[in-house]
Amino acid sequence: MNYRRLGNSGLKLSELSFGSWVTYGAQLGDDSARECMAAAHDAGVNFFDNAEVYAKGKSEIIMGNVLKKLGWRRESYVVSTKFFWGLNDGPNEKNTLNRKYLTQAIDASLARLQLDHIDLVFCHRPDPETPIEETVWAMHDMIRAGKAHYWGTSEWSAAEIMAAWQIAERHHLAKPVMEQPQYNLFHRQRVENDYARLYGDLGLGLTTWSPLASGRLSGKYNDGIPKDSRATLKGYAWLAESVLDPVKLKQVRSLAPLAADLGCTMAQLALAWCLKNPNVSSVITGASRPSQVIENMKALDVVPNLGTDVMSKIDAIVGVPA
Ligand code: NDP
């Protein structure tokens, strides 16, 4: 495993990390989550991603139980969570980044995770109704209280990230250190174009999500929807529809010979491609079973084989953002 700095911060994250969206609670209970986390840890993963909203809090409970059971030293791993959607319906309990919600949400997450601090806390989406200044102060105070080490954003626009950073700079507050955007062969615009200036100007780090586009880039949907896949879960009809998109399926099928030439799986090719981008601090992988974790971690060996010729062939298949 290689470890990359989270942007300009001094924190080092494993370049492949492991997250719990969809899987924890819906597909994995304590025991199977423990097997997956242990497999990731064995491969050198030191960053485990979570969010308050995943399985309505259950994902944090499972991860907390697993961390307790595995007994790793707290200093040796990095845990994240994210706030925005909330778990209740009140006007100050959902779709907000106001001070009241954030201040209470962190305490509830700490309790579910059975931890006394969380390393990375993300504002899961922008909140157009709360002044960014109020959110920046709340995140700063969370850090000052010792409940979080670093804060960042997820799926914020470049302008929103810049505004938060400048407020923090002006008032000498803790700055947003990282952003968590979607990044995969189908979804490149934000990371490659929109944020281009933020890496150098702000030292922004990235922990990127859905590197396999919810499994689609593994090629598992090329012949229909497998029974044990995410696309069959209740509430994932949107995914079942999108995995059958003929344009994307054609692109995935066209990538298969490249993977075969490199002697790797499609999933490993897609993950290695994300790792080629030096602005990515950590690619957050997802898996519903340990065998997937083990396969995915071997993507590290594929990275050196992605020369300019292979990268150009990939661009020709999936297209480059304008
Ligand atoms: P991926 O796009 O990599 O999808 C992971 C899923 O793909 C697995 O659960 C599994 O699903 C399938 N899969 C994984 N490996 C293989 C393989 N080798 N062969 C075949 N199928 C495979 O990542 P996620 O969408 O899970 O996102 C990763 C993490 O990013 C999340 O856990 C979360 O922490 C974070 N995230 C953050 C978001 C944000 O808004 N900030 C949004 C979404 C995710 P199956 O059960 O079908 O086999």
XYZ file of C-alpha atoms and ligand atoms in Angstrom:
370
model
C 0.000 0.000 0.000
C 1.139 3.543 -0.659
C 0.052 6.446 1.528
C -0.762 9.867 0.095
C -1.062 13.197 1.893
C -4.601 14.469 2.195
C -4.035 17.584 0.106
C -1.787 20.058 1.883
C -2.506 18.532 5.289
C 0.036 16.333 7.013
C -2.416 13.428 7.268
C -1.522 10.349 5.229
C -4.255 8.110 3.864
C -3.891 4.748 2.175
C -4.417 5.425 -1.521
C -7.141 2.777 -1.522
C -9.606 3.051 1.339
C -12.838 1.303 2.274
C -16.362 2.679 2.693
C -19.697 1.443 3.953
C -22.386 3.026 1.728
C -25.142 0.587 0.652
C -23.308 -2.415 2.030
C -23.305 -1.968 5.841
C -26.765 -2.713 7.128
C -28.313 -3.782 3.801
C -25.807 -6.473 2.727
C -23.333 -6.805 5.595
C -23.900 -7.296 9.323
C -21.239 -7.082 12.050
C -19.473 -10.344 11.144
C -19.278 -9.880 7.380
C -18.348 -6.190 7.769
C -15.550 -7.282 10.112
C -14.243 -9.752 7.519
C -14.202 -7.026 4.841
C -12.547 -4.438 7.088
C -9.964 -6.971 8.240
C -9.167 -7.870 4.615
C -8.768 -4.187 3.756
C -6.610 -3.591 6.838
C -4.433 -6.605 5.954
C -3.781 -4.929 2.596
C -2.683 -1.724 4.342
C -5.912 0.308 4.300
C -5.888 2.905 7.087
C -8.981 4.934 6.143
C -12.583 3.790 6.647
C -15.380 6.003 5.340
C -18.862 6.333 6.785
C -21.794 8.755 7.046
C -24.554 9.454 9.517
C -27.203 8.761 6.888
C -25.878 5.371 5.713
C -28.513 2.769 6.693
C -29.995 5.500 8.918
C -27.189 5.343 11.471
C -26.817 1.562 11.387
C -23.667 1.751 9.277
C -21.911 3.752 12.010
C -23.136 1.304 14.650
C -21.754 -1.663 12.681
C -18.411 0.050 12.049
C -18.164 1.014 15.716
C -18.794 -2.585 16.800
C -16.230 -3.884 14.303
C -13.555 -1.393 15.378
C -14.123 -2.365 18.980
C -13.935 -6.063 18.193
C -10.820 -5.767 16.007
C -9.097 -3.670 18.684
C -6.765 -1.757 16.372
C -4.896 1.112 18.026
C -6.972 4.259 17.572
C -3.868 6.157 16.368
C -3.356 3.688 13.516
C -6.540 4.290 11.510
C -8.636 7.149 10.165
C -12.442 7.188 10.338
C -14.785 9.635 8.683
C -18.414 10.549 8.841
C -20.614 13.041 7.004
C -23.514 15.271 7.913
C -26.347 16.892 5.989
C -29.421 14.697 5.456
C -29.996 13.915 9.128
C -31.938 11.061 10.696
C -35.118 12.873 11.708
C -37.732 15.032 10.043
C -37.687 18.243 12.079
C -36.877 21.536 10.322
C -33.434 21.636 11.958
C -32.756 17.919 11.652
C -32.597 17.261 7.916
C -31.050 18.797 4.805
C -29.132 21.351 6.807
C -25.647 22.414 7.790
C -26.743 24.825 10.497
C -24.838 25.125 13.758
C -27.517 23.441 15.861
C -27.690 20.332 13.681
C -23.923 19.940 13.184
C -23.165 20.430 16.873
C -25.658 17.759 17.898
C -24.994 15.394 14.986
C -21.316 14.917 15.846
C -22.143 13.781 19.382
C -24.656 11.231 18.098
C -22.165 9.879 15.534
C -19.450 9.562 18.174
C -21.852 7.548 20.315
C -22.824 5.225 17.422
C -19.170 4.715 16.464
C -18.133 4.327 20.122
C -15.270 6.762 19.546
C -14.228 9.962 21.302
C -13.176 11.672 18.076
C -13.655 11.280 14.322
C -10.708 12.044 12.065
C -12.477 13.447 8.999
C -15.900 15.081 9.046
C -17.531 16.028 5.755
C -20.421 18.394 5.022
C -22.170 15.792 2.859
C -23.867 18.263 0.483
C -24.011 22.064 0.276
C -26.893 23.717 2.144
C -28.214 26.726 0.221
C -30.241 27.884 3.244
C -27.469 28.188 5.823
C -24.827 30.892 5.401
C -21.510 29.222 4.600
C -19.985 31.329 7.385
C -22.236 29.663 9.988
C -21.190 26.210 8.761
C -17.488 27.119 8.757
C -17.690 28.358 12.364
C -19.570 25.196 13.442
C -16.958 22.946 11.812
C -14.137 24.992 13.339
C -15.705 24.700 16.783
C -16.146 20.925 16.306
C -12.414 20.662 15.664
C -11.503 22.959 18.538
C -13.648 20.804 20.845
C -11.469 17.814 19.901
C -14.360 15.934 18.310
C -12.875 16.004 14.789
C -9.391 16.469 13.354
C -10.104 17.733 9.833
C -13.193 18.907 8.014
C -14.178 19.028 4.384
C -17.028 18.951 1.912
C -18.717 16.472 -0.390
C -20.134 17.408 -3.770
C -19.764 21.129 -3.190
C -19.120 23.354 -6.208
C -15.665 24.892 -6.644
C -17.166 28.303 -5.808
C -18.703 27.013 -2.555
C -15.424 25.381 -1.486
C -13.530 28.585 -2.297
C -16.047 30.665 -0.299
C -15.698 28.399 2.765
C -11.912 28.460 2.510
C -11.773 32.242 2.269
C -14.099 32.706 5.275
C -11.844 30.393 7.293
C -8.746 32.263 6.110
C -10.267 35.656 6.989
C -11.234 34.615 10.523
C -8.243 32.309 11.200
C -10.528 29.270 11.459
C -9.882 25.616 10.575
C -10.033 25.446 6.781
C -11.785 22.780 4.730
C -8.981 20.371 3.871
C -10.686 17.869 1.594
C -13.603 17.291 -0.753
C -15.341 13.972 -1.449
C -16.566 13.898 -5.053
C -17.709 11.064 -7.256
C -14.846 10.074 -9.575
C -14.748 7.193 -12.017
C -14.385 6.513 -15.743
C -17.970 7.688 -16.305
C -17.797 10.770 -14.095
C -14.765 13.023 -14.543
C -15.853 16.634 -15.046
C -15.740 17.916 -11.481
C -12.433 16.365 -10.448
C -10.582 16.998 -13.689
C -12.024 20.385 -14.709
C -14.174 22.190 -12.133
C -11.760 21.763 -9.224
C -8.574 22.174 -11.307
C -7.450 25.397 -9.601
C -8.284 24.256 -6.079
C -5.486 21.689 -5.823
C -2.711 24.240 -6.281
C -4.436 27.343 -4.899
C -5.982 25.814 -1.760
C -4.080 22.527 -1.412
C -7.387 20.648 -1.585
C -7.239 16.878 -1.026
C -9.749 14.408 -2.486
C -11.240 11.203 -1.149
C -13.208 9.999 -4.161
C -16.332 7.826 -4.230
C -17.919 5.117 -6.385
C -14.743 4.237 -8.333
C -16.622 1.380 -10.032
C -19.773 3.475 -10.625
C -21.628 1.241 -8.149
C -20.052 -1.885 -9.624
C -20.896 -1.135 -13.259
C -17.238 -0.758 -14.257
C -16.459 -4.266 -12.983
C -18.378 -5.591 -15.993
C -20.746 -7.499 -13.697
C -23.815 -6.089 -15.472
C -22.688 -6.943 -19.008
C -25.072 -9.911 -19.225
C -27.906 -8.621 -17.057
C -28.318 -8.017 -13.336
C -26.793 -10.700 -11.067
C -29.105 -11.793 -8.236
C -26.664 -10.975 -5.435
C -25.797 -7.478 -6.687
C -26.541 -4.031 -5.286
C -28.921 -3.309 -8.167
C -31.388 -5.891 -6.819
C -31.711 -4.230 -3.392
C -34.941 -2.561 -2.325
C -34.701 1.180 -3.030
C -32.096 0.794 -5.772
C -34.409 0.774 -8.797
C -32.510 3.848 -10.064
C -29.368 1.721 -10.202
C -31.093 -1.240 -11.855
C -32.198 1.172 -14.567
C -28.817 2.846 -15.032
C -26.766 -0.376 -15.149
C -28.611 -1.315 -18.331
C -27.806 1.990 -20.097
C -26.684 0.705 -23.534
C -24.110 3.474 -24.112
C -22.337 2.795 -20.838
C -22.571 -0.972 -21.309
C -20.891 -0.592 -24.687
C -18.077 1.416 -23.095
C -17.579 -1.191 -20.368
C -17.459 -3.975 -22.955
C -14.888 -1.979 -24.946
C -12.667 -1.665 -21.882
C -12.583 -5.444 -21.372
C -9.817 -6.166 -23.933
C -7.588 -3.525 -22.308
C -7.955 -5.245 -18.940
C -7.278 -8.606 -20.575
C -4.090 -7.240 -22.212
C -2.913 -5.978 -18.829
C -3.730 -9.307 -17.178
C -6.085 -7.693 -14.656
C -9.803 -7.633 -13.960
C -12.081 -4.837 -15.120
C -12.525 -3.679 -11.519
C -8.769 -3.477 -11.041
C -8.385 -1.469 -14.258
C -11.083 1.022 -13.207
C -9.575 1.461 -9.725
C -6.018 1.781 -11.042
C -7.229 4.458 -13.472
C -8.540 6.543 -10.531
C -5.211 6.128 -8.744
C -3.333 7.551 -11.743
C -4.729 10.998 -10.904
C -2.216 12.634 -8.521
C -4.872 14.997 -7.139
C -6.722 12.035 -5.636
C -5.588 11.424 -2.055
C -7.567 8.216 -1.546
C -9.926 6.182 -3.716
C -12.730 4.919 -1.467
C -13.597 1.399 -2.551
C -16.790 -0.464 -1.687
C -17.377 -4.208 -1.461
C -20.115 -6.569 -0.354
C -17.744 -9.487 0.317
C -14.101 -10.067 1.292
C -13.212 -11.613 -2.098
C -14.028 -8.264 -3.745
C -11.831 -6.434 -1.241
C -8.928 -8.759 -1.977
C -9.391 -8.399 -5.745
C -9.721 -4.619 -5.546
C -6.618 -4.099 -3.421
C -4.553 -5.737 -6.149
C -5.389 -2.741 -8.372
C -2.263 -1.199 -6.853
C -0.139 -3.551 -8.969
C -1.861 -2.384 -12.162
C -1.090 1.337 -11.758
C 2.504 1.171 -13.091
C 1.204 -0.596 -16.219
C -1.121 2.258 -17.178
C 1.211 4.067 -19.577
C 0.200 6.957 -21.825
C -0.800 4.573 -24.603
C -3.258 2.696 -22.390
C -4.591 5.935 -20.877
C -5.197 7.321 -24.384
C -7.073 4.180 -25.391
C -9.237 4.537 -22.272
C -9.931 8.199 -23.092
C -10.947 7.216 -26.599
C -13.504 4.769 -25.196
C -15.047 6.817 -22.364
C -14.390 10.352 -23.650
C -12.518 13.223 -22.010
C -14.472 15.998 -20.225
C -14.616 19.151 -22.383
P -18.035 1.262 -6.091
O -18.456 2.106 -7.215
O -16.660 0.699 -6.163
O -19.114 0.095 -5.911
C -18.899 -0.892 -4.939
C -19.805 -2.081 -5.258
O -19.414 -2.660 -6.486
C -19.659 -3.184 -4.227
O -20.432 -2.964 -3.083
C -20.054 -4.387 -5.030
O -21.471 -4.412 -5.174
C -19.440 -4.089 -6.382
N -18.048 -4.543 -6.478
C -16.966 -4.100 -5.761
N -15.864 -4.728 -6.133
C -16.213 -5.594 -7.097
C -15.494 -6.513 -7.869
N -14.176 -6.667 -7.720
N -16.171 -7.257 -8.793
C -17.504 -7.097 -8.953
N -18.252 -6.239 -8.241
C -17.602 -5.473 -7.329
O -18.056 2.080 -4.729
P -19.294 2.587 -3.828
O -20.391 3.094 -4.679
O -19.586 1.528 -2.835
O -18.615 3.824 -3.125
C -17.460 3.601 -2.314
C -17.574 4.418 -1.058
O -17.615 5.807 -1.377
C -18.845 4.193 -0.231
O -18.815 3.056 0.552
C -18.886 5.454 0.593
O -17.988 5.325 1.674
C -18.363 6.499 -0.387
N -19.490 7.222 -1.032
C -19.619 8.561 -0.760
C -20.633 9.303 -1.311
C -20.748 10.760 -1.006
O -21.761 11.372 -1.359
N -19.775 11.354 -0.370
C -21.648 8.685 -2.198
C -21.406 7.290 -2.446
C -20.355 6.606 -1.891
P -22.321 -5.772 -5.317
O -22.898 -6.029 -3.980
O -23.345 -5.412 -6.356
O -21.400 -6.874 -5.748
